[in-house]
mmCIF file of C-alpha atoms in Angstrom:
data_model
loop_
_atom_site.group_PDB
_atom_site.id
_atom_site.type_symbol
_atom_site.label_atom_id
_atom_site.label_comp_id
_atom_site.label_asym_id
_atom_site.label_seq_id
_atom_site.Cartn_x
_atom_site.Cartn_y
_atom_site.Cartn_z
ATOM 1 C CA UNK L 108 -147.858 16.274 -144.362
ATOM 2 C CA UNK L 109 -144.186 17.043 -143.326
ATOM 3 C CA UNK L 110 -144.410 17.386 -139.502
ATOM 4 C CA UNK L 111 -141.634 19.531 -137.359
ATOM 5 C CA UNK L 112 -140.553 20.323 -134.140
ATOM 6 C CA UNK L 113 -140.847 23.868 -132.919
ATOM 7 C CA UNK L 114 -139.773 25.538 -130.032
ATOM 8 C CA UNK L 115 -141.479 28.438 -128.807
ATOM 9 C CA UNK L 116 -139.976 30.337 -125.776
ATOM 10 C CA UNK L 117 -141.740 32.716 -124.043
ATOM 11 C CA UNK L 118 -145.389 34.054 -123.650
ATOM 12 C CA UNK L 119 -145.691 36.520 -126.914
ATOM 13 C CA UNK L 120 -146.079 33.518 -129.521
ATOM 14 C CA UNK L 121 -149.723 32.051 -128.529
ATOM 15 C CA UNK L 122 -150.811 33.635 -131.777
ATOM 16 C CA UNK L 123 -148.298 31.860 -133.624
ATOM 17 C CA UNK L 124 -148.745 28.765 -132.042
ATOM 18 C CA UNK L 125 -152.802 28.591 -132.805
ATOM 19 C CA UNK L 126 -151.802 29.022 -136.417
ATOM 20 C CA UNK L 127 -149.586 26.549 -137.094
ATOM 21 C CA UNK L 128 -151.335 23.144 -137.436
ATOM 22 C CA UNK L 129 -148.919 21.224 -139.101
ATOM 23 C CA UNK L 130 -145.735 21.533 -136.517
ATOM 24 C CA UNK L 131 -145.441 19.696 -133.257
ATOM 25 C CA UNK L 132 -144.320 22.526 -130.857
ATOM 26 C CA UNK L 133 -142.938 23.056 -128.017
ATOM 27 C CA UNK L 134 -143.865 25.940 -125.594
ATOM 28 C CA UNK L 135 -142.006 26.898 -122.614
ATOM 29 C CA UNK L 136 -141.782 29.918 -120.215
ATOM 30 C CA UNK L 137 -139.502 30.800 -116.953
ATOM 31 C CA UNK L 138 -142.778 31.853 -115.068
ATOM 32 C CA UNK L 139 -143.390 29.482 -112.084
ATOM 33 C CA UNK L 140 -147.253 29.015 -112.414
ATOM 34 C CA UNK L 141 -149.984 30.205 -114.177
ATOM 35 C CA UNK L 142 -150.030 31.601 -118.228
ATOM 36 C CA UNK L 143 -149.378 35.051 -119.568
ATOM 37 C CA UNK L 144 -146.160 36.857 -117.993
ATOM 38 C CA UNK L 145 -146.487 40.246 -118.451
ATOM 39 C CA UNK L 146 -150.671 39.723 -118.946
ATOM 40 C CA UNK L 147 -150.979 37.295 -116.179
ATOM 41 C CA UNK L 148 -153.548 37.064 -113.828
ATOM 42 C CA UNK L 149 -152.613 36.365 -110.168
ATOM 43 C CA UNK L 150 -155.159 34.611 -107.440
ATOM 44 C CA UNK L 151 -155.543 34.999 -103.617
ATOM 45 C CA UNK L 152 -154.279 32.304 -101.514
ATOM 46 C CA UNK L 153 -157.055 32.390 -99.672
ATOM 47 C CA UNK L 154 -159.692 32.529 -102.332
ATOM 48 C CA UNK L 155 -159.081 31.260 -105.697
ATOM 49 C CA UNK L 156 -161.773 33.205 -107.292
ATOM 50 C CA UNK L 157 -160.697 36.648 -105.758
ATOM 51 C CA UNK L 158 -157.685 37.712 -108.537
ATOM 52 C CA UNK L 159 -155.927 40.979 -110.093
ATOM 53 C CA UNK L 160 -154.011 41.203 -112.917
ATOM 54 C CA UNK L 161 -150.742 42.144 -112.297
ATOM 55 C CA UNK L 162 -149.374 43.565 -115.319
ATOM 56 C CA UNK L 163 -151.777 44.795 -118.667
ATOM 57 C CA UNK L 164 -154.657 46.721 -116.993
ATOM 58 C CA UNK L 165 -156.911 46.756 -120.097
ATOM 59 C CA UNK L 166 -156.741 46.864 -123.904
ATOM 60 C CA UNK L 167 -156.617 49.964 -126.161
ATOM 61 C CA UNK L 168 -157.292 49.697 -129.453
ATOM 62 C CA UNK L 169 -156.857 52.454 -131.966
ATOM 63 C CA UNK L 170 -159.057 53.064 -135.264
ATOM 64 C CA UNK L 171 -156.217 51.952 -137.510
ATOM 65 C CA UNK L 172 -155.480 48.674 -135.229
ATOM 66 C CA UNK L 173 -158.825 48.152 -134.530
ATOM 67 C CA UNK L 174 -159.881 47.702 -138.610
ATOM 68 C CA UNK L 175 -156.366 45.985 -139.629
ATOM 69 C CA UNK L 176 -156.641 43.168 -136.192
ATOM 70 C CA UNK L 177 -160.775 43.172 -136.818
ATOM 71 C CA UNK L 178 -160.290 39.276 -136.556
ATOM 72 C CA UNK L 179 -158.817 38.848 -133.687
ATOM 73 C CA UNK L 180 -161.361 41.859 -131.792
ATOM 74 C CA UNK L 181 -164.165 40.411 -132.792
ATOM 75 C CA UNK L 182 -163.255 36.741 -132.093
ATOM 76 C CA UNK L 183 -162.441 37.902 -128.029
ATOM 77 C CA UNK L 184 -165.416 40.202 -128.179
ATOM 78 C CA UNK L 185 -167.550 37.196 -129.386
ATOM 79 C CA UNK L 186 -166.359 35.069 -127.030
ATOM 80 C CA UNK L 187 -166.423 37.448 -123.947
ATOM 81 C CA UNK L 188 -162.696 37.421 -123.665
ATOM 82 C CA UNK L 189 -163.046 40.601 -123.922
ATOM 83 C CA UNK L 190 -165.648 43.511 -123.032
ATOM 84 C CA UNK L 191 -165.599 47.560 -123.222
ATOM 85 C CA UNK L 192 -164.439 49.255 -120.550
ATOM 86 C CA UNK L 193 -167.451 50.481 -118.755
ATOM 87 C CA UNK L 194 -165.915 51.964 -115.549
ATOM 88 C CA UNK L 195 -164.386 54.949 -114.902
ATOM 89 C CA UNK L 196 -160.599 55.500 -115.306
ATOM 90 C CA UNK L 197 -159.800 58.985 -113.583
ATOM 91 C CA UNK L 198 -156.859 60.412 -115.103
ATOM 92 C CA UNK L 199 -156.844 58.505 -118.049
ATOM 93 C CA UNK L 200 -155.408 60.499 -120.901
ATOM 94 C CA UNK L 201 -156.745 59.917 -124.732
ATOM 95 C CA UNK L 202 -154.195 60.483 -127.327
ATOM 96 C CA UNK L 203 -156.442 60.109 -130.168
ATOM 97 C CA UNK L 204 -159.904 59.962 -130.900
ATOM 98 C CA UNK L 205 -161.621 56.757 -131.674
ATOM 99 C CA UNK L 206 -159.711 55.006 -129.214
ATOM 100 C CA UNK L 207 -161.684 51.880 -127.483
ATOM 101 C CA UNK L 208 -161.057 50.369 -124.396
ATOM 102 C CA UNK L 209 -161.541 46.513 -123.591
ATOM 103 C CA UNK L 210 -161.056 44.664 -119.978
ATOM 104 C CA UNK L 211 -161.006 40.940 -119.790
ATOM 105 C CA UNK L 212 -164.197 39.444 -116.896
ATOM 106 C CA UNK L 213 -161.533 36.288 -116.390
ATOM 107 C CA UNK L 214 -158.102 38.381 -116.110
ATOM 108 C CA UNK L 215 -155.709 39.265 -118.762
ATOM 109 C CA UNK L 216 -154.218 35.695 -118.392
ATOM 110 C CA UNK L 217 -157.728 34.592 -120.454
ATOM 111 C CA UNK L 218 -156.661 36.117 -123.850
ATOM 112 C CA UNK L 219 -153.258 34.187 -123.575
ATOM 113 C CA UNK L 220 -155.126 30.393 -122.171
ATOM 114 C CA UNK L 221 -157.597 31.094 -125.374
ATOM 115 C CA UNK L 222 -154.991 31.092 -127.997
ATOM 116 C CA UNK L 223 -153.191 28.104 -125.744
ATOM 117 C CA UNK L 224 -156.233 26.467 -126.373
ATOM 118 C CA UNK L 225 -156.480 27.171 -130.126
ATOM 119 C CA UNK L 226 -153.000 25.890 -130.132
ATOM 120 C CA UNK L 227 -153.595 22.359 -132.115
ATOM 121 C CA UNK L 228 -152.067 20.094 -129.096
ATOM 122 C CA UNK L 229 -149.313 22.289 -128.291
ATOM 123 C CA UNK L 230 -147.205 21.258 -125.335
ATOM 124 C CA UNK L 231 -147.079 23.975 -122.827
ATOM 125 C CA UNK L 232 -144.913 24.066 -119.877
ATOM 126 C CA UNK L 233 -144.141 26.380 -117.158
ATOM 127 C CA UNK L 234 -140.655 27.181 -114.747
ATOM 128 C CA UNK L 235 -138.282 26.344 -117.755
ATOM 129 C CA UNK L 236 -135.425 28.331 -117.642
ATOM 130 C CA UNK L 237 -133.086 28.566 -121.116
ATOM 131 C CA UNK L 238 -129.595 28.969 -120.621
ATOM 132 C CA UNK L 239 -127.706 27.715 -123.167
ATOM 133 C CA UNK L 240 -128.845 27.283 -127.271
ATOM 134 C CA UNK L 241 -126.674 25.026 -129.745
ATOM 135 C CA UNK L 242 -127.048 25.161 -133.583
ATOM 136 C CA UNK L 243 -126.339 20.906 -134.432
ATOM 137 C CA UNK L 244 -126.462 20.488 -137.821
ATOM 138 C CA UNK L 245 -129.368 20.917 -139.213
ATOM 139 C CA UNK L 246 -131.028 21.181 -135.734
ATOM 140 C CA UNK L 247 -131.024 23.696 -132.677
ATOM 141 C CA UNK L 248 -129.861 22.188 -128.977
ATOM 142 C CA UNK L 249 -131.866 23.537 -126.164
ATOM 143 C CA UNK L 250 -130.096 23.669 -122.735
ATOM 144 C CA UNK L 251 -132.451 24.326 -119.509
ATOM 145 C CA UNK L 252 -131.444 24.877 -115.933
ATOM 146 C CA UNK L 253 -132.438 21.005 -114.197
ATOM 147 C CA UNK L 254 -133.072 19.200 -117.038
ATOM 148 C CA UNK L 255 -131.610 17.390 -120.654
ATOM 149 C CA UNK L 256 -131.177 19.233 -123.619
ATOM 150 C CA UNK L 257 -133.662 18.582 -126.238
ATOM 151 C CA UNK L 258 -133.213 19.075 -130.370
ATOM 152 C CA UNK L 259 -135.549 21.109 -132.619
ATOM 153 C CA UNK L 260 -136.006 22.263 -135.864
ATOM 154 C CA UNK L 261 -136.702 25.647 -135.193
ATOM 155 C CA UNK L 262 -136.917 27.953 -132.426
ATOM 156 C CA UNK L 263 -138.377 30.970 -131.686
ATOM 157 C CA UNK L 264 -137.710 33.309 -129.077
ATOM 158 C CA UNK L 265 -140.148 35.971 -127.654
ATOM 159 C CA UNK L 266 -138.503 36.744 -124.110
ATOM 160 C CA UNK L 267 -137.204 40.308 -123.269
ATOM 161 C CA UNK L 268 -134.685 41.457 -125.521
ATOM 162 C CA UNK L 269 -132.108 41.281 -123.054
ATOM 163 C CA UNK L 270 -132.696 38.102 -121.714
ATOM 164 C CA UNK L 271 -131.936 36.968 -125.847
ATOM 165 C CA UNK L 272 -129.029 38.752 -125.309
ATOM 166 C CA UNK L 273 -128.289 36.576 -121.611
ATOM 167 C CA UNK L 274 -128.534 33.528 -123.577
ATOM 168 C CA UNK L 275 -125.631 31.414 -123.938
ATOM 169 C CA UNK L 276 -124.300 29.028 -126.197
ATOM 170 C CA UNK L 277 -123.492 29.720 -129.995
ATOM 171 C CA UNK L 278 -126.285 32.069 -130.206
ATOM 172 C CA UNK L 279 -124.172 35.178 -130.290
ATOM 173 C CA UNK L 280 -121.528 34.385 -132.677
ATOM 174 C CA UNK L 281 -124.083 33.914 -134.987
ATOM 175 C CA UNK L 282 -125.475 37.472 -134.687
ATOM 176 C CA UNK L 283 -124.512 39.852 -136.950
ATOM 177 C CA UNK L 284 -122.711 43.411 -135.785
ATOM 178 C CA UNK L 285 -125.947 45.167 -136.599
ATOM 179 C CA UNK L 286 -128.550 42.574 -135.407
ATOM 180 C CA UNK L 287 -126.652 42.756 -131.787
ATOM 181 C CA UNK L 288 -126.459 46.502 -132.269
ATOM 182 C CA UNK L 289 -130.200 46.735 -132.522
ATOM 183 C CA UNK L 290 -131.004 43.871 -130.024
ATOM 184 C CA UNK L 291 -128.321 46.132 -127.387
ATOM 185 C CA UNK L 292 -130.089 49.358 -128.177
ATOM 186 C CA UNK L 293 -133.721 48.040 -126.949
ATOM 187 C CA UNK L 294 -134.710 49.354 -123.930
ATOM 188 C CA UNK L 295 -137.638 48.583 -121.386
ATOM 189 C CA UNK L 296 -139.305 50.552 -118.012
ATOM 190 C CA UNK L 297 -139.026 48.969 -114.780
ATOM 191 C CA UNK L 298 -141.443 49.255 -112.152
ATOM 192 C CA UNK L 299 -143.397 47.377 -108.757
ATOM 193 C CA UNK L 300 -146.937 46.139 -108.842
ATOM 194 C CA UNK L 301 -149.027 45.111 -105.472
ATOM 195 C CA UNK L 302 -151.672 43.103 -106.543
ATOM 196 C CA UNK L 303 -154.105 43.308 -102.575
ATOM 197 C CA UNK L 304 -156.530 40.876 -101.819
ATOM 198 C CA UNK L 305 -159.576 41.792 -99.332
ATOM 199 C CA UNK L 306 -162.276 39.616 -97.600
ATOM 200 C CA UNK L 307 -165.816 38.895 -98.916
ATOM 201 C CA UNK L 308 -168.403 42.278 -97.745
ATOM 202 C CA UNK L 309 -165.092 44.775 -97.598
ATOM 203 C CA UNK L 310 -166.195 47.820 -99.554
ATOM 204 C CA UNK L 311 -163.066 49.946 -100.778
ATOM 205 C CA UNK L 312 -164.910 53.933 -101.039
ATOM 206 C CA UNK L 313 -163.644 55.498 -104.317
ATOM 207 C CA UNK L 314 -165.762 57.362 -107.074
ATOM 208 C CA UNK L 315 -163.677 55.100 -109.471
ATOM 209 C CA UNK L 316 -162.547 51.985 -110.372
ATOM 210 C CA UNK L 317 -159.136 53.154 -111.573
ATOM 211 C CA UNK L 318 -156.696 56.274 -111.414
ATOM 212 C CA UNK L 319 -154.052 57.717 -112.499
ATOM 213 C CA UNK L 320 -152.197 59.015 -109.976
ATOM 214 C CA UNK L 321 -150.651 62.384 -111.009
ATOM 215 C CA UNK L 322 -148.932 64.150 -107.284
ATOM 216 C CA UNK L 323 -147.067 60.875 -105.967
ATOM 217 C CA UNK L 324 -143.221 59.935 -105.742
ATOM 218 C CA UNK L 325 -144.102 56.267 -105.633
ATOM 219 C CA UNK L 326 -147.674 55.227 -107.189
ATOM 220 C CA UNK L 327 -148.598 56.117 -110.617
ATOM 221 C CA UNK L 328 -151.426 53.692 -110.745
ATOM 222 C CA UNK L 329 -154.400 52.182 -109.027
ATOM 223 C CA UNK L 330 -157.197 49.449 -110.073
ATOM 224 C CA UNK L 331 -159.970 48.299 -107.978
ATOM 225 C CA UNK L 332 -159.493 45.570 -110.326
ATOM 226 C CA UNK L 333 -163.058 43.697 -109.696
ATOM 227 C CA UNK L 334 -164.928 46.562 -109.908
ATOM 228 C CA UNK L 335 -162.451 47.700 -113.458
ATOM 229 C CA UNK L 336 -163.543 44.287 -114.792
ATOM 230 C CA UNK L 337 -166.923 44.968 -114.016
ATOM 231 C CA UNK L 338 -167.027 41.484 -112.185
ATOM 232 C CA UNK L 339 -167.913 42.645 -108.630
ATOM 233 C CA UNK L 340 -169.826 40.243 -106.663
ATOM 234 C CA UNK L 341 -170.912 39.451 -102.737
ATOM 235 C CA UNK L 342 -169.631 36.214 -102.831
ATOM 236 C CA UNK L 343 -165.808 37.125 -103.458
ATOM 237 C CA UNK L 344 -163.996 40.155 -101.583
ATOM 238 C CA UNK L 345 -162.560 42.771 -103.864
ATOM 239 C CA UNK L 346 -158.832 43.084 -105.409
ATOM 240 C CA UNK L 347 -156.921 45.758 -105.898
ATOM 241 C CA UNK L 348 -153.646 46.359 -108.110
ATOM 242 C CA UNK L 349 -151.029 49.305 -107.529
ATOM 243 C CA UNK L 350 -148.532 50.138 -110.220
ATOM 244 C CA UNK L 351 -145.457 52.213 -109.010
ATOM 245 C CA UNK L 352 -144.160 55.091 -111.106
ATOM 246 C CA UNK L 353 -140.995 53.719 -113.576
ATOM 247 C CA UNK L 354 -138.744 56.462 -111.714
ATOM 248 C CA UNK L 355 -139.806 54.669 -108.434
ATOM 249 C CA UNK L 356 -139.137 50.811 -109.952
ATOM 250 C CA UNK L 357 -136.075 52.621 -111.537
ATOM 251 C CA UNK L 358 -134.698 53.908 -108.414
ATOM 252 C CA UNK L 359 -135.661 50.521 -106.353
ATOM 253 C CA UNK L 360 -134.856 48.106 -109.028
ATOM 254 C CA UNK L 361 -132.202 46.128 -107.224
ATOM 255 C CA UNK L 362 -133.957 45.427 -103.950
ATOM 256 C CA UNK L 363 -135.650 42.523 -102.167
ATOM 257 C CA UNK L 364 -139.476 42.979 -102.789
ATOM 258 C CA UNK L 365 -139.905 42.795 -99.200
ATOM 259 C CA UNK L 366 -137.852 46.001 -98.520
ATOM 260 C CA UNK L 367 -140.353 47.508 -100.929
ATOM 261 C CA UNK L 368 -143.340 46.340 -100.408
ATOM 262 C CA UNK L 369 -144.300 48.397 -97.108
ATOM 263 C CA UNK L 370 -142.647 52.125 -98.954
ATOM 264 C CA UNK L 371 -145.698 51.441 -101.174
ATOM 265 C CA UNK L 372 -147.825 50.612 -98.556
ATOM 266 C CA UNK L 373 -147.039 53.758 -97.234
ATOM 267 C CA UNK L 374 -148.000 55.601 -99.826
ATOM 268 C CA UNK L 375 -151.043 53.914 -100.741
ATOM 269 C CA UNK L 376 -152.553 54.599 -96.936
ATOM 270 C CA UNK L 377 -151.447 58.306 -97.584
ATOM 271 C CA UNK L 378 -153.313 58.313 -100.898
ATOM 272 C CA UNK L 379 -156.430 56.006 -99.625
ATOM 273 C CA UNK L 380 -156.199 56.753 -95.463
ATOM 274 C CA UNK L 381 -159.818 54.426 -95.588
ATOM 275 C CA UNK L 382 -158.433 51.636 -97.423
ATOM 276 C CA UNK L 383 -159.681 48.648 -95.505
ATOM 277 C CA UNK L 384 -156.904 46.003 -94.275
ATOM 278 C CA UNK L 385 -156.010 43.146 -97.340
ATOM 279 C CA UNK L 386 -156.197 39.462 -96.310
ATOM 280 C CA UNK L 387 -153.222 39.156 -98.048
ATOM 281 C CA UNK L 388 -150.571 41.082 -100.824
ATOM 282 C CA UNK L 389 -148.316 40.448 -103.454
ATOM 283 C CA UNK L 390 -145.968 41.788 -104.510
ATOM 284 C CA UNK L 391 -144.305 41.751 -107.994
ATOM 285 C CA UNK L 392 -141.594 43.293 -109.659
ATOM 286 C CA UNK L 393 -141.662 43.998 -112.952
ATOM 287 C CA UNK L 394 -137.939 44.123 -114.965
ATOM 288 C CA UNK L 395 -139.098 44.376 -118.114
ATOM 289 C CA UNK L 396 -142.428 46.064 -117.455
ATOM 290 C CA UNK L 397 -143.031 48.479 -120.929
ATOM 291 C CA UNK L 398 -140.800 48.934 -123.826
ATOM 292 C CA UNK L 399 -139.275 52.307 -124.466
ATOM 293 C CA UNK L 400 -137.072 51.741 -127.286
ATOM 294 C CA UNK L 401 -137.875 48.893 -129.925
ATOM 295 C CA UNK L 402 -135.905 47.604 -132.084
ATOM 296 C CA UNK L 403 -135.481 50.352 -135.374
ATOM 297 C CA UNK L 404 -138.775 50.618 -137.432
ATOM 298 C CA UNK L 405 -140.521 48.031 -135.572
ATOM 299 C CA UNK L 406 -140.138 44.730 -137.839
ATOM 300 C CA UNK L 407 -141.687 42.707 -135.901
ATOM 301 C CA UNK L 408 -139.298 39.739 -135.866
ATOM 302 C CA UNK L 409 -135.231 39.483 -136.292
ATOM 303 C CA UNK L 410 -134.345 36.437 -138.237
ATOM 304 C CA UNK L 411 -130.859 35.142 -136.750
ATOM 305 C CA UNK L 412 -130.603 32.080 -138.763
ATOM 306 C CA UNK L 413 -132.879 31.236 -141.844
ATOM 307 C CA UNK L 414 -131.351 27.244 -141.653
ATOM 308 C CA UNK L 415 -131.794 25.560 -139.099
ATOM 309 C CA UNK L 416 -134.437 28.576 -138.260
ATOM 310 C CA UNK L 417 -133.837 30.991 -135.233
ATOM 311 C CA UNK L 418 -135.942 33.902 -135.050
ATOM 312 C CA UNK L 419 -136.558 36.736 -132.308
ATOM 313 C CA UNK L 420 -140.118 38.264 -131.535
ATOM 314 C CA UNK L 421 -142.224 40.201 -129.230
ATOM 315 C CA UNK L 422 -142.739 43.604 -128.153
ATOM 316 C CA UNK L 423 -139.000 44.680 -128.398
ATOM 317 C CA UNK L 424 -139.716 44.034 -132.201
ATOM 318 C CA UNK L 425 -142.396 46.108 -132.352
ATOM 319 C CA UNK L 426 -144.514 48.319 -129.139
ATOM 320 C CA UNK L 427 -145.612 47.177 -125.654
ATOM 321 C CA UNK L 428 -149.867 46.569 -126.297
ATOM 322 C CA UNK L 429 -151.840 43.772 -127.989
ATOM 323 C CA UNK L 430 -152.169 45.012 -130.807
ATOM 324 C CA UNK L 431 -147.963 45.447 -131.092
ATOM 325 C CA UNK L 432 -147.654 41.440 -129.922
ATOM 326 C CA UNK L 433 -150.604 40.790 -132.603
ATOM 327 C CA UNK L 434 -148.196 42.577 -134.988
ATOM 328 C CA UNK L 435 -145.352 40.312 -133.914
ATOM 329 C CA UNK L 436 -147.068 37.184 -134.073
ATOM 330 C CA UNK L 437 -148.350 37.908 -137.212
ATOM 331 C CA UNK L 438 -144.406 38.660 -139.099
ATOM 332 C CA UNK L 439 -142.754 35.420 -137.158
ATOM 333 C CA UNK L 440 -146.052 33.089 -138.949
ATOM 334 C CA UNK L 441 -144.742 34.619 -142.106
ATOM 335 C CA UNK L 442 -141.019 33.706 -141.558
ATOM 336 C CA UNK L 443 -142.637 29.910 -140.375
ATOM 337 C CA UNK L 444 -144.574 29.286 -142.702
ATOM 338 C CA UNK L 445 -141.807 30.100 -145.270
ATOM 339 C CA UNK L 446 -139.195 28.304 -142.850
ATOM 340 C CA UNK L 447 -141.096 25.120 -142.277
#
C-alpha cells in the first residue's frame, strides 16, 4: 500500500488524522504544552487534577448536526467523552429548539487526545512554530523557528486564517487573487480568559454553575468549571473560568496579560464580592478566540495546490463549534483521500 508523508499543522485536523490509515503524518502545533488550542484544558500548578478549560465551555449540538455527525455523538457519548449538560447555565440563550448541550468530565482537551489516539501512530508534537513553506518539486519544504526543514508530500494547514496568511515562503504567490481575497476577508473575536484555581474545601456560593453576564464592561462569562462538568469532588478544590466580553479583549488586545489580569479581577470581586481567594490564576489571551466572518459559503477547505497538495481548513472555512471543525475535517479527508 503506497505510504505518504503528511503534514498536519494545527489542532482542527485530529479528525482527519484518525481517518487516514495509510499516510505517515506529521502533526505539529505552536502551543507550548498540552493538546487542543482553542479546546484545551489547562491544570493548576499546584494540583494537577484541579483544571478549567480555557477556551470551548461546552458543546451545542443542533437537530440537523446532531442526525448528520450521529457518529461522532454517539462514539464521545459512548465513551464518556462527552455527557449532557446537567447544570445550570443562567443567561444562556436558546436559538432553536432541540438544541442539546454536552460538557466533557476530563476537559475539552479529551475530545482532541481521543482522536490523537485514534490517529494510527501519528507523530504529534507541540511548540513548533511554521514560518516559512517551500513547494520542491513534487514535495512541500517546511521551515520552523529552531529547527531543519523537513519535506512532505502534502500539507495541510488548520491554523487561524491569518496566521496562513503570516506564513512565508512561496505560499502566497501561489494563491490566487480570489483565494487571498477570501482568506483576507475572514475575520475572528478577540477576547481574555482567567482560568482561577482554589484550594481543596473552598466553596464558591452561586445558585449556578455558569452565567452569562449581561450588565458588565469587562466579563461576559463565568464557569465554576468543576461544578459545569459535573466533576466536583472533596478531594480537589474547585476551578473557575472568566471569559471577557470581545469589546473588552478588543479594546485590550495589545497589552501585556499582566496589565490585564487585575482590571478583570476587579470586576469579578464587584460581580462575586464572596469569591474566596484562588491559589493561583491564569491568565490567557485569546487572538483568535470565535470566528465572525468565514470564508464565503463555508466550504470547508481551500485547496491552494492540488500537486504537490496544499490545502487550508478549520473554522475560518466553515463556523467556530464542533460540529463546524467536524464539517471541516470531514471536506479536507475528501480532498486526501483523492490527493493521496
Amino acid at each position: 500500500m503506497l505510504t505518504s508523508q503528511l503534514y498536519i499543522r494545527g489542532v482542527h485536523c485530529n479528525t482527519v488524522s484518525c481517518k487516514l490509515k495509510h499516510c505517515s503524518q506529521l502533526i505539529e502545533t505552536n502551543i507550548r504544552t498540552g493538546q487542543g488550542g482553542r479546546m484545551s484544558t489547562s491544570r493548576s500548578p499546584t494540583d494537577p487534577v484541579c483544571t478549567v478549560d480555557l477556551g470551548a465551555q461546552y458543546i451545542t449540538a443542533t437537530p440537523y448536526y446532531a442526525r448528520i455527525h450521529h457518529s461522532f455523538y454517539e462514539e464521545l457519548l459512548g465513551q464518556g467523552i462527552l455527557t449532557p449538560l446537567a447544570s445550570s447555565v443562567e443567561g444562556m440563550m436558546s436559538k432553536e429548539e432541540g438544541l442539546k448541550n454536552y460538557v466533557t468530565p476530563k476537559g475539552v482537551s479529551s475530545i482532541v487526545k481521543h482522536y490523537l489516539k485514534e490517529s494510527a501512530g501519528a507523530e504529534v508534537f507541540f511548540d513548533r512554530h511554521v514560518t516559512h513553506v517551500y513547494k520542491r518539486g513534487a514535495s512541500w519544504e517546511v521551515w520552523r523557528k529552531d529547527g531543519e526543514p523537513e519535506h512532505f508530500d502534502a500539507v495541510v494547514l488548520t491554523m487561524p486564517v491569518p496566521q496562513i496568511l503570516q506564513l512565508q515562503g512561496n505560499v502566497g504567490s501561489l494563491m490566487a487573487s480570489p483565494q487571498r481575497e477570501q482568506l483576507e476577508s475572514v475575520s475572528y473575536s478577540s477576547r481574555y480568559a482567567l482560568g482561577l484555581f482554589f484550594a481543596p474545601h473552598t466553596h464558591i456560593s452561586t445558585p449556578w454553575a455558569a452565567k452569562y453576564v449581561a450588565n458588565s464592561p469587562c466579563i461576559r462569562f463565568i464557569a465554576i468549571d468543576d461544578r459545569k462538568r459535573s466533576t466536583e469532588s472533596p478531594a480537589c478544590g474547585p476551578s473557575m473560568v472568566v471569559h471577557t466580553s470581545v469589546p473588552f479583549g478588543v479594546q485590550h488586545l495589545e497589552e501585556e496579560k499582566e496589565q490585564v489580569q487585575p482590571l478583570i479581577m476587579e470586576e469579578l470581586h464587584r460581580l462575586l464580592p464572596d469569591l474566596p481567594q484562588p491559589a493561583s490564576i491564569k491568565c490567557h489571551k485569546w487572538r483568535y478566540s470565535q470566528v465572525t466572518r468565514s470564508v464565503a459559503e463555508c466550504p470547508g477547505q481551500m485547496t491552494l495546490l492540488s500537486e504537490p497538495l496544499l490545502v487550508c481548513g478549520g473554522d475560518g472555512f466553515t463556523h467556530s463549534n464542533f460540529d463546524g471543525c467536524i464539517e471541516s475535517a470531514l471536506k479536507l479527508l475528501e480532498v486526501l483521500k483523492s490527493s493521496l
